[in-house]
Short mmCIF file of C-alpha atoms and ligand atoms in Angstrom, two decimals:
data_model
loop_
_atom_site.label_atom_id
_atom_site.label_comp_id
_atom_site.label_asym_id
_atom_site.label_seq_id
_atom_site.Cartn_x
_atom_site.Cartn_y
_atom_site.Cartn_z
CA MET A 1 -41.75 10.33 9.48
CA ALA A 2 -43.81 13.49 9.68
CA GLU A 3 -43.78 15.79 6.59
CA HIS A 4 -41.00 18.30 6.76
CA LYS A 5 -40.64 21.44 4.74
CA ILE A 6 -37.22 21.10 3.14
CA MET A 7 -35.35 23.87 1.40
CA ILE A 8 -32.25 23.04 -0.60
CA GLY A 9 -30.10 25.30 -2.75
CA ILE A 10 -26.66 24.57 -4.18
CA GLU A 11 -23.58 26.29 -5.32
CA THR A 12 -21.56 24.49 -7.92
CA HIS A 13 -17.89 25.21 -8.74
CA VAL A 14 -16.78 23.98 -12.11
CA GLN A 15 -13.18 24.13 -13.40
CA LEU A 16 -13.20 25.69 -16.84
CA ASN A 17 -11.04 24.00 -19.45
CA THR A 18 -9.34 27.05 -20.79
CA LYS A 19 -5.64 26.71 -21.69
CA SER A 20 -4.36 29.10 -19.11
CA LYS A 21 -5.29 30.14 -15.56
CA MET A 22 -7.79 32.84 -14.63
CA PHE A 23 -5.34 35.67 -14.07
CA CYS A 24 -1.97 34.50 -15.37
CA SER A 25 -0.56 32.43 -18.26
CA ASP A 26 0.26 29.25 -16.33
CA ARG A 27 -1.45 26.14 -17.75
CA SER A 28 -4.85 25.53 -16.23
CA GLU A 29 -4.48 21.74 -16.61
CA PRO A 30 -0.88 20.93 -15.53
CA GLY A 31 -1.43 17.15 -15.95
CA ASP A 32 1.06 15.26 -13.80
CA ALA A 33 3.43 18.22 -13.28
CA GLU A 34 5.35 18.21 -10.00
CA PRO A 35 3.38 19.87 -7.20
CA ASN A 36 3.94 23.62 -7.08
CA SER A 37 5.85 23.66 -10.39
CA ASN A 38 3.02 25.19 -12.49
CA THR A 39 3.01 28.52 -10.70
CA CYS A 40 4.14 32.12 -11.09
CA PRO A 41 4.27 35.30 -8.98
CA VAL A 42 0.61 36.10 -9.91
CA CYS A 43 -1.00 32.80 -8.84
CA LEU A 44 1.32 32.57 -5.81
CA GLY A 45 0.18 36.08 -4.85
CA PHE A 46 3.59 37.72 -4.58
CA PRO A 47 3.52 41.37 -3.69
CA GLY A 48 3.60 43.60 -6.74
CA SER A 49 2.40 40.93 -9.16
CA LYS A 50 -0.43 42.04 -11.46
CA PRO A 51 -3.29 39.81 -12.59
CA ARG A 52 -4.74 39.94 -16.08
CA ILE A 53 -8.23 38.66 -16.97
CA ASN A 54 -8.47 35.50 -19.01
CA ARG A 55 -11.01 36.60 -21.70
CA LYS A 56 -11.80 32.98 -22.62
CA ALA A 57 -12.95 32.24 -19.08
CA VAL A 58 -15.25 35.29 -19.17
CA GLU A 59 -16.62 34.11 -22.52
CA TYR A 60 -17.26 30.65 -21.01
CA GLY A 61 -19.10 32.37 -18.12
CA ILE A 62 -21.30 34.17 -20.67
CA LEU A 63 -21.95 30.90 -22.54
CA ILE A 64 -23.04 29.22 -19.33
CA GLY A 65 -25.23 32.14 -18.45
CA ILE A 66 -27.00 32.03 -21.76
CA ALA A 67 -27.44 28.24 -21.62
CA LEU A 68 -29.05 28.59 -18.15
CA ASN A 69 -31.49 31.27 -19.42
CA CYS A 70 -29.88 34.07 -17.45
CA ARG A 71 -29.64 37.82 -18.08
CA ILE A 72 -26.10 38.87 -19.01
CA ASN A 73 -24.91 41.97 -17.21
CA SER A 74 -23.25 44.62 -19.40
CA ASN A 75 -20.65 45.87 -16.86
CA VAL A 76 -19.01 43.36 -14.60
CA PHE A 77 -16.04 43.63 -12.36
CA PHE A 78 -13.86 41.57 -10.00
CA SER A 79 -13.68 41.84 -6.24
CA ARG A 80 -11.48 40.47 -3.51
CA LYS A 81 -13.01 38.04 -1.06
CA ALA A 82 -10.86 38.27 1.98
CA TYR A 83 -10.23 35.33 4.25
CA PHE A 84 -7.20 33.61 5.72
CA TYR A 85 -6.64 30.03 4.71
CA PRO A 86 -3.48 28.14 3.60
CA ASP A 87 -4.90 27.43 0.18
CA LEU A 88 -5.05 31.17 -0.47
CA SER A 89 -1.60 32.74 -0.54
CA LYS A 90 -2.89 36.29 -1.11
CA ASN A 91 -5.36 36.02 1.82
CA PHE A 92 -8.04 36.95 -0.69
CA GLN A 93 -9.67 35.22 -3.64
CA ILE A 94 -10.42 37.21 -6.77
CA THR A 95 -14.07 36.60 -7.59
CA GLN A 96 -17.17 38.49 -8.64
CA TYR A 97 -19.60 39.65 -5.94
CA GLU A 98 -21.55 42.78 -6.65
CA ILE A 99 -22.23 42.25 -10.30
CA PRO A 100 -21.71 38.76 -11.63
CA ILE A 101 -21.56 37.88 -15.36
CA ALA A 102 -25.11 36.41 -15.38
CA GLU A 103 -28.16 36.46 -13.19
CA GLU A 104 -31.78 35.34 -12.84
CA GLY A 105 -31.90 32.24 -15.01
CA TYR A 106 -33.55 28.85 -14.60
CA VAL A 107 -33.39 25.18 -15.48
CA GLN A 108 -36.70 23.48 -16.30
CA MET A 109 -36.95 20.03 -14.73
CA GLY A 110 -40.21 18.50 -15.82
CA ASP A 111 -42.90 20.55 -14.02
CA ASP A 112 -40.38 22.11 -11.65
CA ARG A 113 -38.31 25.17 -12.39
CA ILE A 114 -34.97 25.58 -10.51
CA GLY A 115 -34.02 29.20 -10.35
CA ILE A 116 -30.44 30.14 -11.17
CA THR A 117 -29.47 33.08 -8.90
CA ARG A 118 -26.11 33.88 -10.59
CA VAL A 119 -23.17 32.71 -12.63
CA HIS A 120 -19.79 34.23 -12.05
CA VAL A 121 -16.15 33.36 -12.70
CA GLU A 122 -13.33 33.30 -10.10
CA GLU A 123 -10.00 31.63 -9.30
CA ASP A 124 -9.65 28.17 -7.68
CA PRO A 125 -7.61 28.13 -4.47
CA ALA A 126 -4.69 25.75 -4.11
CA ARG A 127 -5.31 22.11 -3.46
CA LEU A 128 -4.95 20.86 0.12
CA ILE A 129 -3.82 17.26 0.48
CA TYR A 130 -4.67 15.87 3.92
CA GLN A 131 -2.22 13.42 5.36
CA ASN A 132 -3.56 10.40 7.41
CA GLY A 133 -7.11 11.64 7.56
CA ASP A 134 -9.53 14.15 6.12
CA ILE A 135 -10.13 17.80 6.86
CA THR A 136 -11.49 16.96 10.32
CA SER A 137 -8.77 14.52 11.34
CA ALA A 138 -5.55 14.84 9.32
CA GLU A 139 -2.24 15.04 11.13
CA SER A 140 -0.78 17.45 8.55
CA VAL A 141 -1.63 19.05 5.25
CA LEU A 142 0.28 19.46 2.02
CA ILE A 143 -0.47 22.34 -0.35
CA ASP A 144 -0.25 22.20 -4.11
CA TYR A 145 -0.43 25.64 -5.74
CA ASN A 146 -0.66 24.18 -9.25
CA ARG A 147 -4.40 24.45 -8.82
CA ALA A 148 -4.27 28.03 -7.51
CA GLY A 149 -5.71 30.30 -10.14
CA VAL A 150 -7.45 27.69 -12.29
CA PRO A 151 -10.58 29.38 -13.69
CA LEU A 152 -13.81 28.39 -12.04
CA ALA A 153 -17.41 29.16 -12.88
CA GLU A 154 -19.62 29.31 -9.87
CA ILE A 155 -23.29 28.58 -10.45
CA VAL A 156 -25.68 29.39 -7.66
CA THR A 157 -29.27 28.19 -7.52
CA GLU A 158 -32.31 29.38 -5.58
CA PRO A 159 -33.44 27.11 -2.69
CA ASP A 160 -35.93 25.50 -5.12
CA PHE A 161 -35.12 21.82 -4.74
CA LYS A 162 -37.72 19.56 -3.20
CA SER A 163 -35.51 16.59 -2.50
CA PRO A 164 -31.89 15.33 -2.56
CA LYS A 165 -32.81 13.11 -5.56
CA GLN A 166 -33.89 16.23 -7.50
CA VAL A 167 -30.55 17.88 -6.70
CA ARG A 168 -28.82 14.87 -8.15
CA ASN A 169 -30.92 14.96 -11.32
CA PHE A 170 -30.14 18.65 -11.65
CA LEU A 171 -26.42 18.08 -11.32
CA GLU A 172 -26.49 15.42 -14.00
CA ARG A 173 -28.28 17.79 -16.28
CA LEU A 174 -26.03 20.74 -15.43
CA SER A 175 -22.90 18.67 -16.04
CA SER A 176 -24.32 17.56 -19.34
CA VAL A 177 -25.06 21.14 -20.39
CA LEU A 178 -21.52 22.25 -19.49
CA GLU A 179 -20.06 19.36 -21.40
CA TYR A 180 -22.09 20.29 -24.50
CA LEU A 181 -20.88 23.80 -24.16
CA GLY A 182 -17.35 22.45 -24.21
CA VAL A 183 -16.36 24.53 -21.17
CA TYR A 184 -15.52 21.75 -18.81
CA ASP A 185 -14.05 18.22 -18.78
CA PRO A 186 -16.12 15.87 -16.61
CA ALA A 187 -13.31 13.28 -16.68
CA ARG A 188 -10.96 15.65 -14.83
CA GLU A 189 -10.75 14.77 -11.20
CA MET A 190 -12.61 17.08 -8.82
CA SER A 191 -13.62 19.33 -11.79
CA LEU A 192 -17.12 19.85 -10.34
CA ARG A 193 -17.57 20.46 -6.63
CA VAL A 194 -20.83 21.23 -4.81
CA ASP A 195 -21.71 23.19 -1.67
CA ALA A 196 -25.24 22.28 -0.62
CA ASN A 197 -27.41 24.43 1.66
CA ILE A 198 -30.25 22.81 3.48
CA SER A 199 -32.77 24.02 6.03
CA MET A 200 -35.78 22.29 7.44
CA ASP A 201 -39.11 23.68 8.74
CA GLY A 202 -37.88 27.20 8.73
CA GLY A 203 -34.81 26.43 10.80
CA GLU A 204 -31.23 27.65 10.33
CA ARG A 205 -29.44 26.86 7.12
CA VAL A 206 -26.61 24.27 7.18
CA GLU A 207 -24.07 24.26 4.46
CA ILE A 208 -22.23 21.10 3.40
CA LYS A 209 -18.99 22.10 1.70
CA ASN A 210 -17.03 20.71 -1.15
CA ILE A 211 -18.86 17.55 -2.11
CA THR A 212 -17.68 15.74 -5.19
CA GLY A 213 -19.76 13.17 -7.00
CA PHE A 214 -23.47 13.47 -7.61
CA GLU A 215 -24.29 10.43 -5.56
CA SER A 216 -22.39 11.88 -2.65
CA VAL A 217 -24.36 15.06 -2.85
CA GLU A 218 -27.60 13.10 -2.62
CA LYS A 219 -26.28 11.05 0.27
CA ALA A 220 -24.93 14.03 2.21
CA LEU A 221 -28.35 15.73 1.93
CA ASN A 222 -30.19 12.61 2.93
CA TYR A 223 -27.97 12.29 5.98
CA GLU A 224 -28.64 15.92 6.89
CA ILE A 225 -32.40 15.41 6.66
CA VAL A 226 -32.18 12.51 9.10
CA ARG A 227 -29.83 14.40 11.40
CA GLN A 228 -31.87 17.60 11.45
CA SER A 229 -35.22 15.89 11.85
CA GLY A 230 -33.73 13.86 14.75
CA MET A 231 -32.54 17.08 16.38
CA ARG A 232 -36.01 18.58 16.01
CA ARG A 233 -37.61 15.52 17.59
CA MET A 234 -35.31 16.10 20.58
CA ALA A 235 -36.28 19.78 20.58
CA ALA A 236 -32.67 20.75 19.81
CA THR A 237 -31.96 23.78 17.60
CA VAL A 238 -30.17 23.31 14.30
CA GLN A 239 -27.30 25.80 14.21
CA ARG A 240 -26.19 27.76 11.23
CA GLU A 241 -22.91 26.05 10.38
CA THR A 242 -20.67 24.62 7.77
CA ARG A 243 -20.29 20.83 7.71
CA HIS A 244 -18.08 18.32 5.97
CA PHE A 245 -19.32 15.16 4.20
CA ASN A 246 -17.37 12.05 4.85
CA ALA A 247 -17.88 9.99 1.67
CA GLU A 248 -16.79 6.75 3.37
CA LEU A 249 -18.94 7.00 6.44
CA LYS A 250 -21.68 8.80 4.46
CA THR A 251 -22.12 11.19 7.39
CA THR A 252 -21.52 14.92 7.89
CA SER A 253 -19.63 16.58 10.71
CA ALA A 254 -19.37 20.15 11.91
CA LEU A 255 -16.49 22.23 10.52
CA ARG A 256 -17.16 25.75 11.72
CA LYS A 257 -19.91 28.19 12.49
CA LYS A 258 -21.12 29.49 9.17
CA GLU A 259 -19.91 32.97 8.38
CA TYR A 260 -22.11 35.47 6.64
CA GLU A 261 -21.25 36.94 3.23
CA GLU A 262 -20.57 40.33 4.91
CA ASP A 263 -17.79 38.72 6.99
CA TYR A 264 -15.66 38.34 3.86
CA GLY A 265 -15.26 42.10 3.53
CA TYR A 266 -15.48 42.16 -0.26
CA ILE A 267 -13.71 45.05 -1.91
CA PHE A 268 -13.41 46.00 -5.59
CA ASP A 269 -10.06 44.78 -7.03
CA PRO A 270 -8.13 47.84 -8.15
CA ASP A 271 -5.66 45.76 -10.17
CA LEU A 272 -8.35 44.66 -12.70
CA PRO A 273 -10.39 46.75 -15.11
CA MET A 274 -14.16 46.83 -15.42
CA VAL A 275 -15.29 44.37 -18.13
CA THR A 276 -17.85 45.62 -20.55
CA LEU A 277 -19.99 43.02 -22.22
CA SER A 278 -21.58 44.77 -25.12
CA GLU A 279 -24.76 43.48 -26.71
CA ALA A 280 -22.85 42.78 -29.92
CA HIS A 281 -20.27 40.72 -28.02
CA VAL A 282 -22.93 38.73 -26.21
CA SER A 283 -24.86 38.04 -29.42
CA SER A 284 -21.70 36.92 -31.20
CA ILE A 285 -21.21 34.35 -28.37
CA LYS A 286 -24.86 33.39 -28.58
CA ALA A 287 -24.38 32.71 -32.26
CA LYS A 288 -21.65 30.14 -31.38
CA MET A 289 -24.00 28.29 -29.01
CA PRO A 290 -23.89 24.59 -29.87
CA GLU A 291 -26.85 22.23 -29.72
CA LEU A 292 -27.75 21.75 -26.10
CA PRO A 293 -28.81 18.52 -24.41
CA GLU A 294 -32.44 19.53 -24.18
CA GLN A 295 -32.55 20.33 -27.91
CA ARG A 296 -30.66 17.21 -28.77
CA ALA A 297 -33.07 15.01 -26.78
CA GLU A 298 -35.98 16.56 -28.73
CA ARG A 299 -34.21 16.03 -32.02
CA LEU A 300 -33.34 12.41 -31.26
CA SER A 301 -36.90 11.72 -30.24
CA LYS A 302 -38.26 13.21 -33.50
CA GLU A 303 -35.56 11.98 -35.85
CA TYR A 304 -35.53 8.38 -34.60
CA GLY A 305 -39.14 8.03 -33.44
CA MET A 306 -37.95 7.53 -29.89
CA ASP A 307 -39.77 8.11 -26.56
CA ILE A 308 -38.61 11.46 -25.18
CA SER A 309 -37.80 9.96 -21.80
CA ARG A 310 -35.52 7.34 -23.46
CA ALA A 311 -33.88 10.10 -25.51
CA CYS A 312 -33.24 12.04 -22.25
CA VAL A 313 -31.66 9.06 -20.56
CA ILE A 314 -29.16 8.81 -23.45
CA VAL A 315 -28.49 12.49 -23.79
CA TYR A 316 -28.08 13.27 -20.07
CA ASN A 317 -25.68 10.39 -19.69
CA GLY A 318 -23.25 12.78 -21.42
CA LYS A 319 -22.33 13.85 -24.94
CA PRO A 320 -20.21 10.83 -25.75
CA MET A 321 -23.19 8.50 -25.14
CA ALA A 322 -25.46 10.48 -27.43
CA ASP A 323 -22.68 10.48 -30.04
CA PHE A 324 -22.28 6.77 -29.57
CA PHE A 325 -26.01 6.21 -30.17
CA GLU A 326 -26.04 8.29 -33.38
CA THR A 327 -22.95 6.67 -34.76
CA SER A 328 -24.36 3.21 -34.02
CA VAL A 329 -27.60 4.05 -35.77
CA LYS A 330 -25.61 5.13 -38.89
CA LEU A 331 -23.88 1.69 -38.89
CA TYR A 332 -26.98 -0.37 -38.27
CA ASN A 333 -30.36 1.19 -38.85
CA ASN A 334 -32.46 0.03 -35.95
CA PRO A 335 -32.69 3.08 -33.61
CA ASP A 336 -35.31 1.37 -31.43
CA GLY A 337 -33.20 -1.76 -30.87
CA ILE A 338 -30.03 0.17 -30.33
CA SER A 339 -31.48 2.67 -27.88
CA ASN A 340 -33.20 -0.19 -26.01
CA TRP A 341 -29.93 -2.09 -25.64
CA ILE A 342 -28.06 1.06 -24.61
CA VAL A 343 -30.56 2.23 -21.97
CA ASN A 344 -31.50 -1.15 -20.49
CA TYR A 345 -28.29 -3.08 -20.65
CA LEU A 346 -25.15 -1.28 -21.82
CA MET A 347 -25.52 1.62 -19.34
CA LYS A 348 -26.09 -0.77 -16.41
CA SER A 349 -22.92 -2.74 -17.29
CA LEU A 350 -20.90 0.43 -17.65
CA ASN A 351 -22.27 1.82 -14.32
CA TRP A 352 -21.48 -1.38 -12.58
CA ARG A 353 -17.89 -1.13 -13.70
CA GLY A 354 -17.83 2.59 -12.88
CA GLU A 355 -16.94 3.44 -16.48
CA ARG A 356 -18.08 6.11 -18.90
CA ILE A 357 -18.65 5.17 -22.50
CA SER A 358 -15.75 7.41 -23.48
CA ASN A 359 -13.15 5.46 -21.44
CA SER A 360 -14.70 2.05 -21.99
CA LYS A 361 -13.78 -0.62 -24.61
CA VAL A 362 -17.22 -0.37 -26.15
CA ARG A 363 -17.34 0.79 -29.77
CA PRO A 364 -20.30 1.45 -32.12
CA ASN A 365 -19.16 -1.04 -34.81
CA THR A 366 -18.92 -3.95 -32.34
CA PHE A 367 -21.95 -2.93 -30.26
CA VAL A 368 -24.30 -3.03 -33.25
CA GLU A 369 -23.31 -6.72 -33.90
CA LEU A 370 -25.04 -7.58 -30.65
CA VAL A 371 -28.27 -5.84 -31.70
CA GLU A 372 -28.09 -7.33 -35.17
CA MET A 373 -27.58 -10.87 -33.85
CA VAL A 374 -30.69 -10.55 -31.60
CA ASP A 375 -32.73 -9.04 -34.55
CA LYS A 376 -31.82 -11.98 -36.79
CA ASN A 377 -32.53 -14.56 -34.04
CA GLU A 378 -28.99 -15.71 -34.13
CA ILE A 379 -28.86 -15.40 -30.35
CA THR A 380 -31.64 -15.05 -27.87
CA GLU A 381 -32.23 -11.93 -25.87
CA ARG A 382 -31.52 -13.80 -22.64
CA TYR A 383 -28.10 -14.80 -23.98
CA ALA A 384 -27.48 -11.30 -25.37
CA LYS A 385 -28.01 -9.84 -21.86
CA GLU A 386 -25.19 -12.06 -20.59
CA LEU A 387 -23.03 -11.25 -23.59
CA VAL A 388 -23.28 -7.54 -22.89
CA LYS A 389 -21.35 -8.00 -19.64
CA SER A 390 -18.41 -9.92 -21.20
CA TYR A 391 -18.45 -7.48 -24.09
CA VAL A 392 -18.13 -4.47 -21.80
CA ASP A 393 -15.44 -6.32 -19.83
CA THR A 394 -13.27 -7.25 -22.81
CA GLY A 395 -14.38 -5.04 -25.74
CA THR A 396 -14.21 -8.19 -27.88
CA SER A 397 -16.62 -8.33 -30.80
CA PRO A 398 -19.91 -9.85 -29.51
CA ARG A 399 -20.06 -12.03 -32.65
CA LYS A 400 -16.60 -13.46 -31.84
CA LEU A 401 -17.63 -13.94 -28.18
CA ALA A 402 -20.76 -15.74 -29.24
CA GLU A 403 -18.95 -17.97 -31.79
CA GLY A 404 -16.27 -18.73 -29.23
CA GLU A 405 -18.93 -20.09 -26.90
CA LYS A 406 -20.54 -21.88 -29.82
CA VAL A 407 -23.89 -20.33 -29.10
CA VAL A 408 -24.55 -19.28 -32.67
CA LEU A 409 -26.16 -22.52 -33.75
CA THR A 410 -26.73 -23.46 -37.31
CA GLU A 411 -29.77 -25.54 -38.23
CA LYS A 412 -27.38 -28.50 -38.66
CA ASP A 413 -26.16 -28.05 -35.09
CA ILE A 414 -29.72 -28.10 -33.80
CA VAL A 415 -30.65 -31.18 -35.80
CA LYS A 416 -27.58 -32.95 -34.30
CA ILE A 417 -28.56 -31.97 -30.75
CA VAL A 418 -32.17 -33.07 -31.22
CA SER A 419 -31.20 -36.48 -32.72
CA ASP A 420 -28.81 -37.06 -29.78
CA ILE A 421 -31.68 -36.33 -27.44
CA ILE A 422 -33.84 -38.87 -29.17
CA VAL A 423 -31.15 -41.53 -28.72
CA ASN A 424 -30.36 -40.60 -25.12
CA ASN A 425 -34.05 -40.51 -24.04
CA LYS A 426 -35.29 -43.81 -25.39
CA LYS A 427 -38.35 -44.05 -23.16
CA ALA A 428 -39.64 -40.58 -24.11
CA SER A 429 -38.97 -41.07 -27.81
CA ASP A 430 -40.76 -44.39 -27.77
CA GLU A 431 -43.73 -42.72 -26.11
CA LEU A 432 -43.63 -39.97 -28.70
CA LYS A 433 -43.77 -42.56 -31.44
CA ALA A 434 -46.81 -43.96 -29.69
CA GLY A 435 -48.35 -40.47 -29.91
CA LYS A 436 -47.98 -39.22 -26.33
CA LYS A 437 -48.12 -35.37 -26.22
CA GLU A 438 -46.35 -35.17 -22.81
CA ALA A 439 -43.33 -36.89 -24.36
CA MET A 440 -43.13 -34.19 -27.04
CA GLN A 441 -43.15 -31.49 -24.29
CA PHE A 442 -40.39 -33.31 -22.37
CA LEU A 443 -38.15 -33.67 -25.43
CA ILE A 444 -38.63 -30.06 -26.46
CA GLY A 445 -37.69 -29.04 -22.95
CA GLU A 446 -34.52 -31.06 -23.08
CA ALA A 447 -33.62 -29.56 -26.43
CA LEU A 448 -34.22 -26.03 -25.16
CA LYS A 449 -31.90 -26.72 -22.24
CA GLN A 450 -29.14 -28.04 -24.41
CA THR A 451 -29.33 -25.32 -27.05
CA LYS A 452 -29.28 -22.74 -24.27
CA ARG A 453 -32.60 -21.57 -25.76
CA GLN A 454 -30.93 -20.88 -29.08
CA ALA A 455 -33.55 -22.81 -30.96
CA ASN A 456 -37.23 -21.94 -30.53
CA PRO A 457 -39.74 -24.58 -29.49
CA ASN A 458 -41.56 -24.72 -32.86
CA GLU A 459 -38.36 -25.36 -34.73
CA ILE A 460 -37.54 -28.19 -32.36
CA ARG A 461 -41.00 -29.69 -32.64
CA GLU A 462 -40.62 -29.73 -36.44
CA ILE A 463 -37.27 -31.44 -36.27
CA LEU A 464 -38.49 -33.94 -33.68
CA THR A 465 -41.54 -34.85 -35.87
CA LYS A 466 -39.28 -35.27 -38.92
CA LEU A 467 -36.70 -37.41 -37.13
CA ILE A 468 -39.23 -39.60 -35.29
CA GLY A 469 -41.18 -40.02 -38.47
CA LYS A 470 -37.98 -41.22 -40.18
CA SER A 471 -37.00 -43.66 -37.55
CA THR A 472 -40.42 -45.30 -37.39
MN1 MN B 501 -16.76 30.46 -5.00
#
């Protein structure tokens, strides 16, 4: 395929985990409340109802802005973004347009710098539940206003991404930063949603709306690259439009011609006051800034003598994984072994099961048993790799699992196995007595097989020599 100039930028909507909604006091996380029960005149948009600003959500917006190296604006206000859609009972969404909380930041990704255009807060629309199909095919739609008014932070990047893969890495990093800030709960369903804009070779920009899951974002963009380059080959023009990603088919399909920002007719919301973010206020929030993933990766690398790339793999897996690592090291002081087993085996098993460490059965006190058994040569690495899988499946102590399978062999066990082999392989043992080297190799091989490589060849050789010596 010929080289294409690809431009990708993304907008990420993140549900903030404040107690109440953006402009009213309904709970922002209603749990399994009945649909449409966690609502009030404000979030249902009844005439005459008056919104009030959730200060905590604004503070979270500031925290995010600082963490993404943005400038924080001193006077911000809210505007109405007007459009008609069933998920929006007021026919407008209260958001920030003219002056967002934060602007002009960046995220450093190796040698590449991804510009952050802006960070603002707004309200989530209601949730639409499509019946017998998706947005392009459903027969009917149900609406749940429990979600209407949940605080969102919208984070907009510059079109700086060079590939879909880089977008995915960025999202993993962003999610991790937000988790460290304590402003969002990655376990909450649909808590992070992405709109991706992509244009190729100077053509029109296509927006893929509302993608959840980092892998889906990457797939949707890859599909668009194939689709758009195919169109170019056939000399067709890519239209400016909004598309939908079908996660099952892994394809995108047209939703509507993309509207321009001006089409929304933003107006200043007269119900809400201007918010002044004084320098003192911003620095008091800055002072509360927790250790961020980038800093933690650097600290782990220094403190535990770990390769920085390995530290990054642990840290950007999410806060619970980095906590898991540090707790494990406190219980069993072999940071190198522990990080190796986490990065190369534990994470793979968790991924395969689609689990995060926080909702898995894995615990530091049992996990370190595995590393310790390998260190003490009680089990082989090869066996430990198998053991990780059943450990992640069951959460049972690896020591108990290994003992249950009788793979922790004592010296006595090994001597028994080897003497049985001598009896059962009369020809080979006779040849060994006669001094044939090949016979020794053969018997060692048999013993390795039967001990599932628990014993090492030298140990077996010693036992064989002893036993053969005795019997002659
Ligand atoms: Mn938005």
